[in-house]
Short mmCIF file of C-alpha atoms in Angstrom, two decimals:
data_model
loop_
_atom_site.label_atom_id
_atom_site.label_comp_id
_atom_site.label_asym_id
_atom_site.label_seq_id
_atom_site.Cartn_x
_atom_site.Cartn_y
_atom_site.Cartn_z
CA MET A 1 5.55 -15.87 12.69
CA THR A 2 4.43 -15.63 16.44
CA SER A 3 1.10 -14.07 17.18
CA ARG A 4 1.80 -13.07 20.69
CA THR A 5 0.71 -9.63 21.50
CA SER A 6 1.44 -9.52 25.33
CA PRO A 7 4.78 -11.51 25.69
CA SER A 8 5.66 -12.02 29.43
CA SER A 9 9.16 -13.54 28.90
CA THR A 10 12.46 -12.56 27.41
CA ASP A 11 12.01 -15.32 24.79
CA SER A 12 8.62 -14.24 23.65
CA LEU A 13 9.79 -10.65 23.49
CA ALA A 14 12.76 -11.79 21.42
CA ASP A 15 10.53 -13.61 19.05
CA LEU A 16 8.46 -10.51 18.60
CA ALA A 17 11.63 -8.40 18.19
CA ALA A 18 12.61 -10.84 15.40
CA ASP A 19 9.31 -10.41 13.67
CA ALA A 20 9.72 -6.51 14.03
CA TYR A 21 13.20 -6.74 12.38
CA VAL A 22 11.79 -8.65 9.38
CA TYR A 23 8.81 -6.42 9.10
CA GLY A 24 10.84 -3.14 9.65
CA TYR A 25 14.15 -3.98 7.81
CA PRO A 26 12.95 -2.59 4.29
CA LEU A 27 11.88 0.73 5.79
CA VAL A 28 15.13 1.28 7.72
CA PHE A 29 17.33 0.25 4.84
CA ASP A 30 15.29 2.27 2.49
CA VAL A 31 15.34 5.44 4.47
CA SER A 32 18.98 4.91 5.26
CA MET A 33 19.69 4.93 1.47
CA ILE A 34 17.46 8.05 1.19
CA SER A 35 19.61 9.74 3.75
CA ALA A 36 22.81 8.60 1.89
CA SER A 37 21.38 10.12 -1.39
CA LEU A 38 20.64 13.42 0.41
CA TYR A 39 23.92 13.78 2.46
CA GLN A 40 26.67 11.65 1.18
CA GLY A 41 25.61 10.32 -2.43
CA PHE A 42 26.90 6.96 -3.43
CA GLY A 43 29.08 5.83 -6.34
CA ALA A 44 28.82 8.30 -9.18
CA LEU A 45 25.68 9.94 -7.66
CA PRO A 46 26.44 13.19 -5.87
CA PRO A 47 24.54 14.16 -2.70
CA THR A 48 21.46 15.82 -3.74
CA PRO A 49 18.69 17.60 -1.88
CA PHE A 50 15.03 16.76 -1.96
CA ASN A 51 13.01 17.39 -5.19
CA ARG A 52 15.94 17.39 -7.47
CA PHE A 53 17.43 14.53 -9.63
CA GLY A 54 21.01 13.49 -8.80
CA HIS A 55 22.56 12.11 -12.08
CA ALA A 56 25.31 9.62 -12.36
CA THR A 57 27.69 10.72 -15.02
CA GLU A 58 28.95 7.28 -15.82
CA LEU A 59 27.92 3.61 -15.49
CA ALA A 60 28.13 2.08 -12.15
CA THR A 61 31.60 0.85 -10.99
CA PRO A 62 32.85 -1.04 -7.79
CA ASP A 63 32.96 2.18 -6.00
CA THR A 64 29.22 2.28 -6.24
CA HIS A 65 28.54 0.58 -3.02
CA PHE A 66 24.96 -0.37 -3.54
CA VAL A 67 23.61 -3.90 -3.39
CA SER A 68 23.35 -5.57 -6.91
CA VAL A 69 23.62 -2.23 -8.66
CA ASN A 70 23.30 -2.58 -12.50
CA ASN A 71 25.95 -1.76 -15.11
CA ASP A 72 23.50 -1.52 -18.00
CA THR A 73 21.86 1.91 -17.37
CA VAL A 74 22.94 5.28 -15.98
CA TYR A 75 21.11 6.16 -12.85
CA SER A 76 19.16 9.36 -12.23
CA ILE A 77 17.81 9.32 -8.70
CA ALA A 78 15.61 11.80 -6.89
CA GLN A 79 14.42 11.72 -3.27
CA VAL A 80 11.04 13.54 -3.45
CA ASP A 81 9.36 15.25 -0.43
CA LEU A 82 5.62 15.88 -0.82
CA SER A 83 5.04 17.18 2.75
CA GLY A 84 4.52 20.68 1.13
CA GLY A 85 2.22 19.42 -1.68
CA PRO A 86 2.49 17.90 -5.06
CA VAL A 87 5.50 17.98 -7.38
CA LEU A 88 5.42 18.32 -11.09
CA LEU A 89 7.71 15.71 -13.00
CA HIS A 90 8.87 16.49 -16.45
CA VAL A 91 10.16 13.68 -18.76
CA PRO A 92 11.89 14.21 -22.15
CA ASP A 93 11.33 12.45 -25.43
CA THR A 94 13.94 9.75 -25.53
CA SER A 95 13.27 8.97 -29.23
CA GLY A 96 12.34 5.28 -28.60
CA ALA A 97 15.39 4.62 -26.08
CA TYR A 98 14.71 2.44 -23.10
CA TYR A 99 14.32 4.34 -19.90
CA VAL A 100 12.21 3.86 -16.72
CA LEU A 101 11.42 5.89 -13.73
CA GLN A 102 10.44 3.63 -10.87
CA PHE A 103 8.52 5.19 -7.91
CA VAL A 104 9.24 3.57 -4.52
CA ASP A 105 7.69 4.50 -1.14
CA ALA A 106 9.57 4.64 2.06
CA TRP A 107 8.70 0.88 2.73
CA SER A 108 10.45 -0.14 -0.45
CA ASN A 109 7.02 -0.73 -2.25
CA ASN A 110 7.25 -0.03 -6.02
CA PHE A 111 3.88 1.85 -6.65
CA ALA A 112 4.30 3.52 -10.17
CA TYR A 113 6.34 3.43 -13.37
CA VAL A 114 6.93 5.90 -16.08
CA GLY A 115 8.94 4.91 -19.11
CA LYS A 116 9.15 3.04 -22.36
CA ARG A 117 7.25 -0.07 -21.31
CA PRO A 118 4.35 1.58 -19.26
CA THR A 119 3.98 5.01 -20.78
CA GLY A 120 6.08 5.37 -23.86
CA THR A 121 9.00 7.57 -24.63
CA GLU A 122 7.37 10.77 -25.69
CA GLU A 123 7.87 14.05 -23.68
CA GLY A 124 5.35 14.99 -20.93
CA ASP A 125 4.46 16.08 -17.42
CA TRP A 126 3.14 14.09 -14.48
CA LEU A 127 1.88 15.31 -11.21
CA VAL A 128 3.19 13.38 -8.15
CA VAL A 129 0.91 14.02 -5.08
CA PRO A 130 1.03 13.16 -1.34
CA PRO A 131 -1.17 10.72 0.47
CA GLY A 132 -4.79 11.67 0.51
CA TRP A 133 -4.35 14.72 -1.84
CA ALA A 134 -7.68 16.02 -3.12
CA GLY A 135 -6.70 19.02 -5.26
CA SER A 136 -7.05 19.57 -8.96
CA ALA A 137 -4.29 18.66 -11.41
CA PRO A 138 -3.23 21.08 -14.15
CA GLU A 139 -4.62 20.30 -17.53
CA ARG A 140 -1.40 19.72 -19.24
CA VAL A 141 -0.41 16.72 -17.10
CA ARG A 142 -0.55 13.33 -18.61
CA GLY A 143 -1.60 11.82 -15.23
CA VAL A 144 -1.53 11.87 -11.46
CA ILE A 145 0.76 9.73 -9.38
CA GLU A 146 -0.43 9.26 -5.79
CA ALA A 147 2.35 8.42 -3.37
CA PRO A 148 1.68 6.23 -0.27
CA THR A 149 4.32 7.90 1.86
CA ALA A 150 5.31 11.66 2.27
CA VAL A 151 8.77 10.87 1.12
CA ILE A 152 9.49 8.61 -1.94
CA SER A 153 12.30 7.69 -4.38
CA VAL A 154 12.22 8.03 -8.04
CA ILE A 155 14.73 5.55 -9.53
CA GLY A 156 15.72 6.62 -13.10
CA ARG A 157 17.51 4.36 -15.45
CA ASN A 158 18.45 5.34 -18.92
CA ALA A 159 19.90 2.53 -21.11
CA CYS A 160 23.48 3.24 -22.06
CA ASP A 161 25.47 1.29 -24.56
CA GLY A 162 28.79 2.07 -23.23
CA PRO A 163 31.16 5.02 -22.85
CA ASP A 164 30.54 6.42 -26.50
CA ASP A 165 26.83 6.49 -25.63
CA LEU A 166 27.23 8.62 -22.52
CA PRO A 167 26.88 12.13 -24.09
CA ARG A 168 23.45 11.29 -25.38
CA VAL A 169 22.33 9.93 -22.01
CA GLN A 170 23.88 12.90 -20.06
CA ALA A 171 22.00 15.33 -22.33
CA LEU A 172 18.62 13.46 -21.60
CA GLN A 173 19.35 13.46 -17.94
CA GLN A 174 19.28 17.18 -17.82
CA ARG A 175 15.76 17.21 -19.08
CA PHE A 176 14.36 15.13 -16.30
CA THR A 177 13.08 17.68 -13.83
CA LEU A 178 10.98 18.19 -10.53
CA ALA A 179 9.27 21.32 -9.53
CA PRO A 180 6.80 21.92 -6.53
CA LEU A 181 3.35 22.83 -7.81
CA ASP A 182 3.03 25.61 -5.29
CA THR A 183 5.15 27.61 -2.91
CA ALA A 184 4.44 25.74 0.38
CA PRO A 185 7.54 24.81 2.33
CA HIS A 186 9.05 21.25 2.00
CA ARG A 187 11.08 19.50 4.53
CA THR A 188 14.95 19.78 4.15
CA GLY A 189 15.86 16.56 6.14
CA LEU A 190 14.57 13.39 7.59
CA PRO A 191 13.24 12.68 11.13
CA THR A 192 16.17 12.04 13.29
CA PRO A 193 16.47 9.00 15.80
CA ASP A 194 17.72 9.74 19.17
CA PRO A 195 21.52 9.79 19.14
CA ASP A 196 21.85 8.71 22.75
CA VAL A 197 20.34 5.36 21.96
CA PRO A 198 23.07 2.46 22.40
CA GLU A 199 24.28 1.22 18.95
CA GLN A 200 22.92 -2.22 19.42
CA LEU A 201 19.50 -0.90 19.72
CA ARG A 202 19.83 1.81 17.00
CA PHE A 203 17.96 -0.34 14.36
CA TYR A 204 14.76 -0.39 16.62
CA GLU A 205 15.12 3.32 17.32
CA GLN A 206 15.24 4.12 13.50
CA LEU A 207 12.11 1.93 13.06
CA ARG A 208 10.26 3.54 15.86
CA VAL A 209 10.94 7.12 14.49
CA TRP A 210 10.41 6.22 10.73
CA MET A 211 7.33 4.20 11.35
CA ALA A 212 5.61 7.23 12.88
CA ASP A 213 6.70 9.60 10.16
CA PHE A 214 6.00 7.20 7.29
CA PRO A 215 2.86 5.19 8.23
CA PRO A 216 2.20 2.16 5.90
CA ALA A 217 -1.03 0.98 4.53
CA ARG A 218 -3.92 0.35 7.12
CA PRO A 219 -3.65 -3.43 7.13
CA ASP A 220 0.08 -3.03 7.89
CA GLN A 221 -0.62 -0.57 10.62
CA ASP A 222 -2.87 -3.07 12.27
CA TYR A 223 -0.09 -5.63 12.11
CA GLN A 224 2.25 -3.00 13.74
CA GLU A 225 0.10 -3.01 16.88
CA ARG A 226 1.70 -6.24 17.76
CA PHE A 227 5.01 -4.42 18.52
CA GLN A 228 3.65 -2.24 21.35
CA PRO A 229 5.40 -4.37 23.98
CA LEU A 230 8.68 -3.50 22.31
CA GLY A 231 8.25 0.20 22.60
CA LEU A 232 8.02 0.71 18.80
CA LEU A 233 4.87 2.70 18.97
CA GLU A 234 6.05 5.00 21.68
CA GLU A 235 5.91 8.68 20.70
CA GLY A 236 8.20 11.49 21.96
CA LEU A 237 11.26 10.42 24.07
CA SER A 238 12.88 7.19 22.95
CA PRO A 239 12.35 4.10 25.24
CA TYR A 240 15.74 2.76 24.15
CA VAL A 241 18.04 5.34 25.76
CA ASN A 242 17.81 3.73 29.23
CA PRO A 243 15.75 0.63 28.45
CA ASP A 244 14.77 -2.17 30.89
CA PRO A 245 17.48 -4.73 30.68
CA ALA A 246 15.16 -7.54 29.89
CA LEU A 247 13.70 -5.49 26.94
CA ALA A 248 17.31 -4.61 25.69
CA GLU A 249 18.29 -8.37 25.86
CA ALA A 250 15.12 -9.31 24.02
CA LEU A 251 15.71 -6.69 21.36
CA THR A 252 19.36 -7.70 20.88
CA GLU A 253 18.48 -11.34 20.55
CA GLY A 254 15.72 -10.45 18.18
CA LEU A 255 17.96 -8.48 16.11
CA ALA A 256 20.28 -11.40 15.52
CA ALA A 257 17.36 -13.81 14.99
CA GLY A 258 15.78 -11.35 12.41
CA LYS A 259 18.89 -10.94 10.55
CA ALA A 260 19.40 -14.71 10.36
CA ARG A 261 15.92 -15.08 8.89
CA VAL A 262 16.52 -12.50 6.28
CA GLU A 263 19.85 -13.97 5.28
CA ALA A 264 18.24 -17.35 4.90
CA ALA A 265 15.38 -16.10 2.87
CA SER A 266 17.99 -14.34 0.57
CA LYS A 267 19.59 -17.65 -0.46
CA PRO A 268 18.04 -19.91 -2.96
CA PRO A 269 15.67 -22.37 -1.49
CA ALA A 270 16.83 -25.96 -1.15
CA ASP A 271 15.07 -28.02 -3.89
CA GLY A 272 16.30 -31.53 -4.52
CA ASN A 273 14.29 -31.53 -7.83
CA ARG A 274 16.30 -28.69 -9.40
CA PRO A 275 19.43 -29.46 -11.27
CA PRO A 276 22.73 -28.13 -9.63
CA GLY A 277 23.69 -24.69 -10.94
CA SER A 278 20.11 -23.61 -11.81
CA TRP A 279 19.46 -20.00 -11.74
CA GLU A 280 17.16 -18.70 -9.10
CA THR A 281 14.58 -16.62 -11.20
CA ASN A 282 11.81 -15.08 -9.40
CA PRO A 283 9.62 -12.68 -11.38
CA HIS A 284 7.51 -12.13 -8.33
CA LEU A 285 10.19 -11.16 -5.81
CA PHE A 286 8.79 -7.60 -5.76
CA ASP A 287 5.19 -8.45 -5.62
CA TYR A 288 4.87 -7.50 -1.92
CA ASN A 289 3.09 -4.16 -2.68
CA LEU A 290 -0.59 -5.17 -2.00
CA ASP A 291 -2.11 -1.71 -1.40
CA HIS A 292 -0.95 1.04 -3.68
CA LEU A 293 -0.57 0.21 -7.36
CA GLY A 294 -0.70 3.13 -9.58
CA THR A 295 0.45 4.34 -13.12
CA GLY A 296 2.42 1.68 -15.08
CA THR A 297 1.89 -1.13 -12.49
CA ILE A 298 -0.19 -4.25 -13.14
CA ASP A 299 -2.83 -4.32 -10.36
CA SER A 300 -3.74 -8.00 -10.69
CA PRO A 301 -3.68 -10.92 -8.16
CA ARG A 302 -1.04 -12.44 -10.44
CA TRP A 303 1.41 -9.74 -9.28
CA LYS A 304 0.54 -9.70 -5.48
CA ILE A 305 1.52 -12.08 -2.73
CA ALA A 306 -1.56 -13.62 -1.35
CA ASP A 307 -0.40 -14.03 2.27
CA ARG A 308 0.26 -10.67 3.61
CA GLN A 309 2.49 -11.73 6.62
CA ALA A 310 4.52 -13.91 4.24
CA SER A 311 5.08 -10.85 1.99
CA TYR A 312 7.06 -9.19 4.82
CA LEU A 313 9.86 -11.79 4.70
CA VAL A 314 9.93 -11.43 0.89
CA ARG A 315 10.12 -7.76 1.16
CA ALA A 316 12.94 -7.98 3.60
CA ALA A 317 14.93 -10.37 1.25
CA ALA A 318 14.22 -8.28 -1.85
CA ALA A 319 15.63 -5.16 0.11
CA ARG A 320 18.72 -7.13 1.36
CA THR A 321 19.66 -8.50 -2.18
CA GLY A 322 18.31 -5.92 -4.52
CA LEU A 323 16.80 -2.75 -3.07
CA TRP A 324 14.94 -0.74 -5.59
CA GLY A 325 14.61 -3.68 -7.94
CA ASN A 326 11.58 -3.61 -10.48
CA HIS A 327 8.49 -5.73 -10.68
CA GLY A 328 9.14 -8.77 -12.97
CA TYR A 329 7.15 -7.29 -15.78
CA GLU A 330 9.63 -4.47 -16.07
CA ALA A 331 12.85 -6.52 -15.43
CA VAL A 332 13.54 -10.09 -14.32
CA TYR A 333 16.52 -10.80 -12.20
CA ALA A 334 18.17 -14.30 -12.01
CA TYR A 335 21.14 -15.30 -9.76
CA THR A 336 23.02 -18.39 -9.02
CA PHE A 337 25.86 -19.29 -6.38
CA THR A 338 26.81 -22.69 -7.85
CA ASP A 339 27.88 -24.48 -11.04
CA THR A 340 26.52 -27.59 -12.56
CA GLU A 341 28.49 -29.81 -10.10
CA GLY A 342 26.89 -28.06 -7.18
CA GLY A 343 30.06 -26.32 -6.27
CA GLN A 344 30.14 -22.78 -5.04
CA LEU A 345 31.34 -20.34 -7.80
CA ASN A 346 34.74 -19.16 -6.91
CA GLY A 347 37.48 -17.19 -8.67
CA SER A 348 40.00 -20.09 -8.20
CA ARG A 349 38.30 -21.91 -11.15
CA SER A 350 37.14 -20.99 -14.65
CA TYR A 351 33.59 -21.38 -16.08
CA THR A 352 31.59 -21.18 -19.08
CA LEU A 353 28.00 -19.92 -19.64
CA ARG A 354 26.65 -20.77 -23.18
CA PHE A 355 23.47 -19.21 -24.52
CA GLU A 356 22.26 -21.44 -27.41
CA GLN A 357 20.05 -18.48 -28.33
CA PRO A 358 19.55 -14.95 -27.00
CA PRO A 359 17.25 -14.73 -24.01
CA PRO A 360 13.69 -13.67 -24.94
CA VAL A 361 13.52 -10.04 -24.20
CA GLU A 362 11.70 -6.95 -25.71
CA SER A 363 14.55 -4.65 -24.65
CA PHE A 364 17.97 -6.12 -23.67
CA TRP A 365 19.82 -8.53 -21.31
CA SER A 366 23.01 -8.61 -19.41
CA VAL A 367 25.02 -10.81 -17.09
CA THR A 368 26.76 -8.82 -14.23
CA MET A 369 29.39 -10.10 -11.72
CA TYR A 370 29.03 -9.42 -7.97
CA ASP A 371 31.14 -10.45 -4.94
CA THR A 372 29.73 -11.93 -1.84
CA PRO A 373 28.46 -11.26 0.74
CA ASP A 374 27.98 -7.59 -0.17
CA TYR A 375 26.82 -8.00 -3.79
CA TYR A 376 29.04 -5.24 -5.10
CA LEU A 377 30.50 -5.00 -8.51
CA VAL A 378 33.97 -6.68 -8.80
CA ALA A 379 37.05 -4.53 -9.59
CA ASN A 380 39.08 -5.90 -12.46
CA PRO A 381 41.89 -4.59 -14.72
CA ALA A 382 39.65 -4.63 -17.77
CA ASP A 383 36.97 -2.44 -16.05
CA ARG A 384 34.31 -4.81 -17.34
CA TYR A 385 31.67 -5.54 -14.90
CA SER A 386 28.88 -6.92 -17.09
CA LEU A 387 28.36 -8.39 -20.48
CA GLY A 388 25.17 -8.63 -22.59
CA ASP A 389 23.72 -8.27 -26.00
CA ARG A 390 24.81 -4.58 -26.29
CA THR A 391 28.47 -5.35 -25.55
CA PRO A 392 30.67 -4.51 -28.40
CA GLY A 393 32.98 -7.11 -29.98
CA LEU A 394 31.35 -10.32 -28.61
CA VAL A 395 32.22 -13.28 -30.59
CA TYR A 396 29.36 -15.54 -31.55
CA GLY A 397 29.37 -19.12 -32.81
CA GLU A 398 28.21 -19.95 -36.35
CA ASP A 399 25.12 -21.40 -35.02
CA GLY A 400 24.37 -18.05 -33.21
CA SER A 401 25.28 -19.24 -29.70
CA LEU A 402 27.28 -17.15 -27.36
CA THR A 403 29.70 -18.68 -24.69
CA VAL A 404 30.74 -16.35 -21.86
CA LEU A 405 33.97 -17.10 -20.22
CA ILE A 406 33.87 -16.49 -16.41
CA GLN A 407 37.32 -16.44 -14.68
CA ARG A 408 39.60 -14.19 -12.67
CA GLU A 409 42.55 -13.97 -15.28
CA ARG A 410 42.34 -12.31 -18.67
CA PRO A 411 42.30 -15.08 -21.24
CA ASP A 412 45.11 -15.34 -23.82
CA ASP A 413 42.90 -16.32 -26.65
CA PRO A 414 41.44 -13.21 -28.29
CA ALA A 415 37.90 -14.76 -28.83
CA GLU A 416 37.66 -15.84 -25.25
CA ALA A 417 38.94 -12.44 -24.16
CA ALA A 418 36.24 -10.70 -26.06
CA ASN A 419 33.58 -12.89 -24.13
CA TRP A 420 35.21 -12.69 -20.75
CA LEU A 421 33.35 -11.75 -17.69
CA PRO A 422 35.90 -11.06 -14.98
CA ALA A 423 35.49 -12.82 -11.64
CA PRO A 424 36.95 -11.97 -8.14
CA SER A 425 39.55 -14.21 -6.36
CA GLY A 426 36.96 -15.49 -3.95
CA ASP A 427 33.30 -16.51 -4.01
CA PHE A 428 30.95 -14.63 -6.26
CA ARG A 429 27.29 -14.55 -7.42
CA PRO A 430 26.58 -13.36 -11.01
CA MET A 431 23.16 -11.95 -11.92
CA ILE A 432 21.38 -12.11 -15.21
CA ARG A 433 18.94 -9.17 -16.00
CA LEU A 434 16.19 -9.50 -18.62
CA TYR A 435 14.69 -6.14 -19.49
CA THR A 436 11.09 -6.20 -20.65
CA PRO A 437 11.14 -10.04 -20.36
CA GLY A 438 9.00 -12.00 -22.80
CA GLN A 439 6.10 -14.27 -21.70
CA SER A 440 8.20 -17.45 -21.67
CA VAL A 441 10.51 -15.90 -19.01
CA LEU A 442 7.46 -14.75 -16.88
CA ASP A 443 5.73 -18.14 -17.02
CA GLY A 444 8.94 -20.15 -16.48
CA THR A 445 9.03 -21.99 -19.67
CA TYR A 446 12.36 -20.45 -20.73
CA GLN A 447 15.33 -21.76 -18.64
CA LEU A 448 18.60 -19.84 -18.41
CA PRO A 449 21.75 -22.10 -19.20
CA PRO A 450 23.67 -23.12 -16.15
CA ILE A 451 27.30 -22.14 -15.41
CA VAL A 452 29.86 -25.05 -16.27
CA ALA A 453 33.20 -25.44 -14.45
CA LYS A 454 36.02 -26.01 -16.85
CA GLY A 455 38.59 -28.92 -16.34
#
């Protein structure tokens, strides 16, 4: 990254604008998804105002237009506004069933967890408080969760073993509640970027407005000072309604360069030592939160990216490919674009994925199909979007192995059809999820099997 703070040419301004895009993309994408949750909803989640849970009534489908959405759990998502003070969170007793509430600030940092792994499955109350709060918590609460920003997202996932298990999950969902601790007014909307800003500069206007309303940790604020020449620290009237032509040109160039950098970082790194078809597994993809690690997190150097500036690109890539993904100790995500021959995975071919033994997890595992480049679930006549250890009817080998068949057409053989993961007609990228992974996953000694092309 460039360290120029007073650029004097379009080129240097464009370099700075690219840095700003990488730095600010997670905030803009995250707050945009908060807005969608409030006003449009997405997939099975209805539009839901602040400080209420919106519940999906079914597992995710291809209509759920969210990057790398899972098909293992039923979502309950709340956008929480703390501008009027603390909010009381109530969680029910899930009788040992897996669930997790993941707390994410406006910059996409995971800063707390409540659920089976971190806090158990018994009933209880938690107090969620705004930045800098210094009040007294009610005696009945199990703990206080301090939010880094005044607006946060609570991403709830309840494990669901398929359509027959939905009634149990739906009954639990109604018992996850949020309630303001006092009667102080809370906001009803988000800060609004100037609508007169040209579309090609809209990203920077969103970044300018939302950076001011949701300031990051102090070290990141110091880094933001570099962006003064771009107008990103201007208050009041937008500098992008009638910008200087040189600034507009630099911002446009920087936007394209920043996007290219994020896209490149979202692909597996070139590594000639890795066998073709290897799964990209990075338990540390979400380790970019360096400053606010609360309830249920592991505040250890092992789970923090040492280089703060390097963490900005990691954070952007994580938002691009898996916004609201968990830390590795809660769930590990693995993906691949290629088979053992090094060829791009494509629906014109058939493939197998053979597990000699089940992956080492404490909860459960799955493999889910996504298209490219959007990473959405793939529509198919079987309405099967994922497959895993909880999928009914899977056919295992006598030695305990499981061979998954990946192809576009439904197999004729009943055993193959039972283990079939439908693929799209074009390129695709499957993802394996390992919930509460074992130590061998986290330290890299366990290796996922590659996908093999048939014929």
